[in-house]
Short mmCIF file of C-alpha atoms in Angstrom, two decimals:
data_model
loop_
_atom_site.label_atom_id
_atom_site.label_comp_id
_atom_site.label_asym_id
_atom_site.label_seq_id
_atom_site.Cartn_x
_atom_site.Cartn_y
_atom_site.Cartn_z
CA UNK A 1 -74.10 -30.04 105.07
CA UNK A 2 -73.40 -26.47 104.21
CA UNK A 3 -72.07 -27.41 101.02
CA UNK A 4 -75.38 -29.93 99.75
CA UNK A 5 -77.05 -26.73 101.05
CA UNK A 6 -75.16 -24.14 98.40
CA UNK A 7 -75.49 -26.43 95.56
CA UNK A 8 -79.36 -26.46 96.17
CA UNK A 9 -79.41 -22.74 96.38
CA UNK A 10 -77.37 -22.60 93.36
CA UNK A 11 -79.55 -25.14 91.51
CA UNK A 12 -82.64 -23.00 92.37
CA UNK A 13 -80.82 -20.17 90.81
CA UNK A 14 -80.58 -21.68 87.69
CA UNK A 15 -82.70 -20.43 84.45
CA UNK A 16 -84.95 -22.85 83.33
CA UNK A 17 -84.34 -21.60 79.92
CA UNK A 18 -80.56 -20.63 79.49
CA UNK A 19 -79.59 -22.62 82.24
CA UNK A 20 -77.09 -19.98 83.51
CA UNK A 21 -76.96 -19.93 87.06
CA UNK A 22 -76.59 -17.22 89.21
CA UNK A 23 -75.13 -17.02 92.98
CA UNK A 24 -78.20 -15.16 94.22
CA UNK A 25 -82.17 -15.36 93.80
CA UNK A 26 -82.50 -11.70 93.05
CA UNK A 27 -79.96 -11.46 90.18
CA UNK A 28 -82.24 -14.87 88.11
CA UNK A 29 -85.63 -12.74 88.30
CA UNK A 30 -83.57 -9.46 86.94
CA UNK A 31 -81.94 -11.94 84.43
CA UNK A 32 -85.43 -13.28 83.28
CA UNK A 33 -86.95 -9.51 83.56
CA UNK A 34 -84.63 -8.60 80.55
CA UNK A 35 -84.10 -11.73 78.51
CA UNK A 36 -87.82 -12.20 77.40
CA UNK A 37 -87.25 -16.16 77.17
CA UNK A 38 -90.55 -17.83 76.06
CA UNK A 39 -91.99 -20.71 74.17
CA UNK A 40 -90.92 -19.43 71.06
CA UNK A 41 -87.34 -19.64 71.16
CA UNK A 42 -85.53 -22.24 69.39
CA UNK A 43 -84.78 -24.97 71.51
CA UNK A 44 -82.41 -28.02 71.59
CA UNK A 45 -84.67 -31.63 71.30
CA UNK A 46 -82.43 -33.04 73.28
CA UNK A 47 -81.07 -30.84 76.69
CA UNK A 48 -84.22 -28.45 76.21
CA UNK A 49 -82.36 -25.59 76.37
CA UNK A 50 -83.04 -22.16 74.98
CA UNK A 51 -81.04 -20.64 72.56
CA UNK A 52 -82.12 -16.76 70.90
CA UNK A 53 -81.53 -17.88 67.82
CA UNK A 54 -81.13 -21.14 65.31
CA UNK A 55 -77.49 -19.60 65.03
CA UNK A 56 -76.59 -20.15 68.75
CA UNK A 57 -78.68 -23.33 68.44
CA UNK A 58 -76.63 -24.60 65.90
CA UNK A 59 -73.42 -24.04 67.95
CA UNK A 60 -74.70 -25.38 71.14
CA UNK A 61 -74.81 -28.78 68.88
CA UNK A 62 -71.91 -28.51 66.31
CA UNK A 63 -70.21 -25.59 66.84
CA UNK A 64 -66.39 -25.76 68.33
CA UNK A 65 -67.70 -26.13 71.70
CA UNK A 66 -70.93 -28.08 71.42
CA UNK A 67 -72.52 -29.80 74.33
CA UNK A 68 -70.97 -33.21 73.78
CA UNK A 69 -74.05 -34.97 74.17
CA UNK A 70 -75.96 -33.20 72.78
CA UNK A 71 -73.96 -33.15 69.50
CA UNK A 72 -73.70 -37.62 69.68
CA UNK A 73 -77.31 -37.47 69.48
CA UNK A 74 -77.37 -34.93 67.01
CA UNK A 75 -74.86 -36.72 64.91
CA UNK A 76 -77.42 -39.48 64.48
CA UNK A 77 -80.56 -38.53 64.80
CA UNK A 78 -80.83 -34.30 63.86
CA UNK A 79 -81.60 -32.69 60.67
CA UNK A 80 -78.45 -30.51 59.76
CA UNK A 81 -81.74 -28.25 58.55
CA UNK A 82 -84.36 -27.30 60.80
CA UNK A 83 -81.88 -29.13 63.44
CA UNK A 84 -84.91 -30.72 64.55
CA UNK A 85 -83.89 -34.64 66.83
CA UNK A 86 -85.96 -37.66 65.10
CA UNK A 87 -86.53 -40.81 66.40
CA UNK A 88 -84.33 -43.01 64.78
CA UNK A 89 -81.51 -42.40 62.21
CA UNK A 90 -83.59 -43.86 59.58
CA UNK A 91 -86.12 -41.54 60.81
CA UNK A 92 -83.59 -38.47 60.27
CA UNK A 93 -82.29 -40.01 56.50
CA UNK A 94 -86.22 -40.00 55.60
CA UNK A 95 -87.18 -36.51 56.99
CA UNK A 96 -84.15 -34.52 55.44
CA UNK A 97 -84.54 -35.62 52.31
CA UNK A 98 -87.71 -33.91 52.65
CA UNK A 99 -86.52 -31.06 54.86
CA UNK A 100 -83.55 -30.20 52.05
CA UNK A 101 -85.08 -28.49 49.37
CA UNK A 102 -83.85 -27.80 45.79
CA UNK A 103 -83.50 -24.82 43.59
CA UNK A 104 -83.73 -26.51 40.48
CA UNK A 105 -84.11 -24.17 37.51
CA UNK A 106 -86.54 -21.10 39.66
CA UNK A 107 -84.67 -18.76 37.35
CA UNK A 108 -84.94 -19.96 33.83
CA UNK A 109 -88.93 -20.30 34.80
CA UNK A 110 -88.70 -16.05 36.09
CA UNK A 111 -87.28 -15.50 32.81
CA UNK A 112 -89.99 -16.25 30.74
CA UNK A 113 -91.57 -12.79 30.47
CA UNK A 114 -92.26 -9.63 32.33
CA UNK A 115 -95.65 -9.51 34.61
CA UNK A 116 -96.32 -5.72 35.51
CA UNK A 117 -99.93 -5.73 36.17
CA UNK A 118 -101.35 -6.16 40.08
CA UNK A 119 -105.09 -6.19 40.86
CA UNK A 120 -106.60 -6.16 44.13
CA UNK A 121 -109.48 -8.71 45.12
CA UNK A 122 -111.56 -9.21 48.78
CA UNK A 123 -108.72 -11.09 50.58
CA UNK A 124 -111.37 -12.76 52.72
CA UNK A 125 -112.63 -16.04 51.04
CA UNK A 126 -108.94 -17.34 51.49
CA UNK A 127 -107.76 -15.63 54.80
CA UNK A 128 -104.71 -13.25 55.23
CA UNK A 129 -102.27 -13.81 51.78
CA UNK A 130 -99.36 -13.92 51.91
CA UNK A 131 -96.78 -12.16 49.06
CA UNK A 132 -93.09 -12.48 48.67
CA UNK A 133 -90.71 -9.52 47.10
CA UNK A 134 -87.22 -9.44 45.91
CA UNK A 135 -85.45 -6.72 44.08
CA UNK A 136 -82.09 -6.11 42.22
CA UNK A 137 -79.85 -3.26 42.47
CA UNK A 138 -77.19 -1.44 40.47
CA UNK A 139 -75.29 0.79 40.79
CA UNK A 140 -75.31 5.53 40.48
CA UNK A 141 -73.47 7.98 41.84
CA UNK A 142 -69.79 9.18 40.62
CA UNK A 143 -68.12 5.33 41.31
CA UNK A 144 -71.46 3.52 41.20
CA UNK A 145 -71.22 2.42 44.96
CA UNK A 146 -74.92 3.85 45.38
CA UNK A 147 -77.55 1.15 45.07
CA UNK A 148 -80.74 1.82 43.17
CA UNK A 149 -83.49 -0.51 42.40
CA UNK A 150 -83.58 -1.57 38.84
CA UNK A 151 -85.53 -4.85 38.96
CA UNK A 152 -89.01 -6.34 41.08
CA UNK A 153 -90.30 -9.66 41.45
CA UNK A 154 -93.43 -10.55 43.83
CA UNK A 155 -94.71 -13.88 44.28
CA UNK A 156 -97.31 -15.42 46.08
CA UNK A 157 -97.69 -18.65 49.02
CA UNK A 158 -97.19 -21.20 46.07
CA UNK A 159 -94.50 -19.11 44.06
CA UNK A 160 -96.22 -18.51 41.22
CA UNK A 161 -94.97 -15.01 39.82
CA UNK A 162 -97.46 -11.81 39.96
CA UNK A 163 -95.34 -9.05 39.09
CA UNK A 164 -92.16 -9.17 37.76
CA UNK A 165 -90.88 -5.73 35.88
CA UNK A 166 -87.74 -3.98 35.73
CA UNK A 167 -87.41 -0.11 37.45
CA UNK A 168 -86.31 2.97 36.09
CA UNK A 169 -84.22 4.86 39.10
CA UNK A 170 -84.92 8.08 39.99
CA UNK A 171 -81.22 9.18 38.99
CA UNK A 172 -78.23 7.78 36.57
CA UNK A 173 -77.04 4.59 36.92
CA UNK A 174 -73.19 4.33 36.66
CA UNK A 175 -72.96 0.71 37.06
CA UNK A 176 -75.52 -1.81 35.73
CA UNK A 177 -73.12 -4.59 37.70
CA UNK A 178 -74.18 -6.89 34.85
CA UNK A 179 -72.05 -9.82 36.30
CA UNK A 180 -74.50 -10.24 39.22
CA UNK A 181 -77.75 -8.45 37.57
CA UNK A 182 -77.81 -9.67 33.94
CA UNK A 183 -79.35 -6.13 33.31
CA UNK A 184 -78.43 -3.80 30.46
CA UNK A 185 -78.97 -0.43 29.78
CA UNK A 186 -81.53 -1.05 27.04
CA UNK A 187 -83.68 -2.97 29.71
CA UNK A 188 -84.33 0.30 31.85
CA UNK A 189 -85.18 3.04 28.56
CA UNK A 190 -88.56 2.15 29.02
CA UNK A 191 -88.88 0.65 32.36
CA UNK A 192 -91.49 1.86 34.89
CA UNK A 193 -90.13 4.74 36.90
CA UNK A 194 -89.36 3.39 40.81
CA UNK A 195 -92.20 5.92 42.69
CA UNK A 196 -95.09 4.35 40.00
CA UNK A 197 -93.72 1.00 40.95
CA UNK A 198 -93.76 1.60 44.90
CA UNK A 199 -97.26 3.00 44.66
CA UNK A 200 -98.07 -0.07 42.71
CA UNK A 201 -97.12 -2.44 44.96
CA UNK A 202 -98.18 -0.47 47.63
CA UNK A 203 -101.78 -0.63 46.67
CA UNK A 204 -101.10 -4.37 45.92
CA UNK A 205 -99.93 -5.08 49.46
CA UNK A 206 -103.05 -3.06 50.98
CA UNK A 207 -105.43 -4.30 48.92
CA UNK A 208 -108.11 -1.65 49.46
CA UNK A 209 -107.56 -0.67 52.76
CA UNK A 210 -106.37 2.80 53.81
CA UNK A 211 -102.78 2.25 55.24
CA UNK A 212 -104.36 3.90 58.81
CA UNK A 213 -106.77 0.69 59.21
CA UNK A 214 -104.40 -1.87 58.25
CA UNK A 215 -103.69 -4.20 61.01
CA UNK A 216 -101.98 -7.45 62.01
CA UNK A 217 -104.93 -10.07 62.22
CA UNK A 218 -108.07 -9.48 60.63
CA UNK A 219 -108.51 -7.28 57.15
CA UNK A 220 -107.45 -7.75 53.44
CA UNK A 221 -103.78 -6.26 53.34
CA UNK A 222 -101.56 -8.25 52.46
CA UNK A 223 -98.33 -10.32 54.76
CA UNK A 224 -95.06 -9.13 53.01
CA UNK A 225 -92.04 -11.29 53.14
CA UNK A 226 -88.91 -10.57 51.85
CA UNK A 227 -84.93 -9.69 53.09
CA UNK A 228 -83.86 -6.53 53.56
CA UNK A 229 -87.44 -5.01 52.84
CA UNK A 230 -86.82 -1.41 54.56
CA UNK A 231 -84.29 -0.73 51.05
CA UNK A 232 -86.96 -0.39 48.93
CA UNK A 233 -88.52 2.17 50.67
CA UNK A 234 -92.23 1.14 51.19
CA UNK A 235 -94.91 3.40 53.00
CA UNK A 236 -96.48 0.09 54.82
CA UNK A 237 -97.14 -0.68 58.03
CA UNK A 238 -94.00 -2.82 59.87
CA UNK A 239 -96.65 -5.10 61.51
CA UNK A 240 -97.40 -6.71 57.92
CA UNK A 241 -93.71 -7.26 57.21
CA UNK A 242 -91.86 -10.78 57.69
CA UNK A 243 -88.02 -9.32 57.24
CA UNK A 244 -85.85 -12.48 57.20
CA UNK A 245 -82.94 -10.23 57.74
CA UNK A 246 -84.23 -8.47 60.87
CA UNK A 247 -86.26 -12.03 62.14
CA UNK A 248 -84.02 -12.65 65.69
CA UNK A 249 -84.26 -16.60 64.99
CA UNK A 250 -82.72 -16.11 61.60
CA UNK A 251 -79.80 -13.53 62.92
CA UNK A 252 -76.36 -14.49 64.10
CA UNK A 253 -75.09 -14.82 67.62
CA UNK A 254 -73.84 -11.15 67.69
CA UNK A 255 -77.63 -9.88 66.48
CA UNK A 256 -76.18 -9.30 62.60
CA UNK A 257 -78.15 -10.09 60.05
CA UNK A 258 -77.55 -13.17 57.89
CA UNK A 259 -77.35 -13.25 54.33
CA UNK A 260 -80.31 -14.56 52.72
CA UNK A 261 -77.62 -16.43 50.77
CA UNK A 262 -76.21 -18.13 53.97
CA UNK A 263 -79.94 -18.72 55.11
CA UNK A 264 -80.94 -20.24 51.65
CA UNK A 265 -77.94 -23.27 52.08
CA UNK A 266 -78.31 -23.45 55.75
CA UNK A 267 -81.75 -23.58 56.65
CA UNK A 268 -82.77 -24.70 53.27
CA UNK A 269 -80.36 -26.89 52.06
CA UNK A 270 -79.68 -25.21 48.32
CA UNK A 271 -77.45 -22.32 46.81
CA UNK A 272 -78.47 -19.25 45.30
CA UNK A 273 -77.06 -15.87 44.23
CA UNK A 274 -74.53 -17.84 41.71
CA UNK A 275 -73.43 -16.10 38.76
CA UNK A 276 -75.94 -14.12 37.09
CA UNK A 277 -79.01 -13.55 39.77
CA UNK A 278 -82.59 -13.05 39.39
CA UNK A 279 -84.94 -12.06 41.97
CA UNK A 280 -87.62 -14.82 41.00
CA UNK A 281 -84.95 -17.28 42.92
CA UNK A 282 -85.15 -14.54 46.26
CA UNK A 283 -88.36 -14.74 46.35
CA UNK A 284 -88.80 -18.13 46.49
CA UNK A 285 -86.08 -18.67 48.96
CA UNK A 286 -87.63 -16.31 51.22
CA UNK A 287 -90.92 -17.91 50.55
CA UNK A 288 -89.98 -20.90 51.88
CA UNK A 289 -87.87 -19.51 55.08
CA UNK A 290 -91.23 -17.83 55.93
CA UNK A 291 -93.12 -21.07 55.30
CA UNK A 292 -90.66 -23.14 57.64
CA UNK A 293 -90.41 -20.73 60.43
CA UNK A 294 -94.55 -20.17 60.46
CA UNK A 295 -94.74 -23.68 60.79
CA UNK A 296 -92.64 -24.32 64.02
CA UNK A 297 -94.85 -26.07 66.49
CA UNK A 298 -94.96 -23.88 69.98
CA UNK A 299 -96.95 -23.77 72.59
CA UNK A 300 -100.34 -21.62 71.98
CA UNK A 301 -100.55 -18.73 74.56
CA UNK A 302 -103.55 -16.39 74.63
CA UNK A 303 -101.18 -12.92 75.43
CA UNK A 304 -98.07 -14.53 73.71
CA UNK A 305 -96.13 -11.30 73.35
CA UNK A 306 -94.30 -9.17 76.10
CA UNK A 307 -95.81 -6.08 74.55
CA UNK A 308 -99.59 -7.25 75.10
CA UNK A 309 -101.02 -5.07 78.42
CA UNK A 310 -101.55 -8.27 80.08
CA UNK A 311 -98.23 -9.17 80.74
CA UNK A 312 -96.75 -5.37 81.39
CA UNK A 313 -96.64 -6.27 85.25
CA UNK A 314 -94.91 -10.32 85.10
CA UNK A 315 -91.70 -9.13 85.77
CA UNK A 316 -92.77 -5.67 87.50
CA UNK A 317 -90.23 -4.47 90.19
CA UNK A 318 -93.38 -4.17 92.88
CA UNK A 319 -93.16 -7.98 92.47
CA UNK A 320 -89.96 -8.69 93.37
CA UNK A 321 -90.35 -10.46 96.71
CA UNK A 322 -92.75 -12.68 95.11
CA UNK A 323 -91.04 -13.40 91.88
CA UNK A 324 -88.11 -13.83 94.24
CA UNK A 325 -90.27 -17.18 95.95
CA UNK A 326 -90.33 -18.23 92.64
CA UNK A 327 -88.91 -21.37 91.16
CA UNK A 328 -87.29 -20.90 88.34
CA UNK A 329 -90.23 -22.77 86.31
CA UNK A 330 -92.41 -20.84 87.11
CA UNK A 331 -91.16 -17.70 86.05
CA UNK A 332 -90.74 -18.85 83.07
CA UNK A 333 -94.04 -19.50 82.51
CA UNK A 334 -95.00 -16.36 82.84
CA UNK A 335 -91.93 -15.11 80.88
CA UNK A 336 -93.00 -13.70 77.24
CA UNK A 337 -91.17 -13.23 74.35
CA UNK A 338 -90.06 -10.02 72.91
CA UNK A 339 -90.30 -10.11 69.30
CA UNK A 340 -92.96 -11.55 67.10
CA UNK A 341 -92.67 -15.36 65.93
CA UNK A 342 -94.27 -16.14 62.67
CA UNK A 343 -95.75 -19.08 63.72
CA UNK A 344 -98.65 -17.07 65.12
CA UNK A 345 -99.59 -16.09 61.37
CA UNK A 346 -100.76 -20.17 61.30
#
């Protein structure tokens, strides 16, 4: 009896998320006070679990210690992509052919010619636009370790180029890395220098507004995507920025960021960054990471962050004796999640 009795006490202490279980009542509501599980994590089709990123996701289904069966079912019927579970393996050969994407020739296309003009318009008649940016570097200082910004490219929704220029840093460069940039010194004589091209794209990406009175729904700015955005120095407002190196479903297990070349073949299904690279082919790759992750179908909550004033008191430590008589359900329910998923741009 006293043993049916400690499993159910045990099973109630169970996240509904995580599943970890914990020996006592008080110990699950501290554990879902600080983990910030919601709707919006990726979860496994199959078990339903909760994983904090599609790193941790992927190794709950094919990493060395999967959860054997979950990975049979994945086996047959996930996408090794979006590891979303289909119906039917014929379902799953069908939907990743369409979920794995190709890179085809997006470089030779960037190639064609140099676009350094940006103009502003209303922003309204099509809702909140969306712009990619990639950059190169090479290479200053005494043994050229010092990375400087010699090369833009912005893009918009359907990856159509709408600035493309090369930069003129601020100081020497002492190493145009030509294997991976393709750039020359000849290229950067009379390039534009890097503060004219920040301010450029700065009034690009505000589109009219005064940097104060940008913000995140409503307005004409613009929604910048990109990896890695905070090296090129922008004065613009982290709300508008979709960082695929800093998004937590896109990081690793240990909260690293991934590289957007890792991100391109795994989530994606295509290699960049080969030989010679151009930043036409990072744009697009973080075009469509941005596209796929905005598109993830989650619940619609009215508050849905952890930061709105309407959930400051969920997990409140005045509530403890009744988050305590909680089932684990329904604290998660209430349970909100900490970071901002793209699919609320939708």
């Amino acid at each position: 009896m006293d043993s049916r009795k400690e499993s159910s006490e045990i099973s109630r202490n169970k996240c509904a998320a995580c599943f970890r279980q914990f020996n006592r009542m008080e110990h699950l509501v501290e554990h879902m006070r600080i983990s910030y599980h919601s709707v919006h994590e990726p979860m496994c089709g199959i078990c339903k679990k909760h994983c904090r990123s599609y790193e941790s996701l992927r190794e709950h289904l094919i990493g060395p210690l999967p959860k054997q069966e979950c990975k049979n079912i994945f086996s047959v019927r996930g996408c090794k992509f979006c590891l979303t579970i289909l119906g039917s393996p014929n379902a799953r050969r069908v939907h990743q052919e369409r979920c794995q994407l190709s890179g085809g020739l997006l470089a030779s296309f960037a190639n064609l010619g140099l676009r350094d003009s940006l103009t502003l318009d209303s922003g309204y008649a099509r809702g909140r636009q969306v712009v990619a940016l990639a950059y190169k570097m090479v290479g200053g200082g005494s043994d050229g370790s010092l990375d400087l910004c010699a090369r833009v490219c912005l893009i918009d929704e359907n990856e159509n180029i709408i600035f493309h220029t090369y930069v003129k840093p601020p100081i020497p460069v002492t190493n145009y890395r030509y294997e991976t940039t393709g750039i020359r010194p000849e290229y950067l004589r009379d390039a534009t220098p890097l503060r004219q091209v920040q301010r450029k794209i700065q009034d690009f990406l505000c589109n009219g507004e005064p940097t104060w009175r940008i913000r995140p729904s409503g307005g004409k700015a613009r929604i910048l995507v990109g990896h890695d955005l905070d090296r090129l120095q922008l004065e613009y407002p982290a709300v508008m920025m979709r960082d695929t190196a800093k998004y937590p479903p896109l990081m690793k297990t240990s909260k690293l960021s991934n590289s957007l070349k890792y991100l391109t073949q795994a989530y994606l299904g295509y290699d960049i960054q080969t030989g010679i690279q151009d930043p036409y082919e990072d744009c697009v790759a973080t075009m469509r990471l941005y596209i796929r992750m905005k598109s993830q179908n989650h619940k619609i909550e009215d508050y849905p962050l952890a930061s709105d004033p309407q959930n400051r008191n969920n997990f409140a430590s005045w509530r403890q004796s009744e988050l305590e008589r909680m089932s684990p359900e329904e604290m998660l329910a209430i349970s909100r999640s900490d970071y901002y998923c793209w699919c609320l741009d939708s």
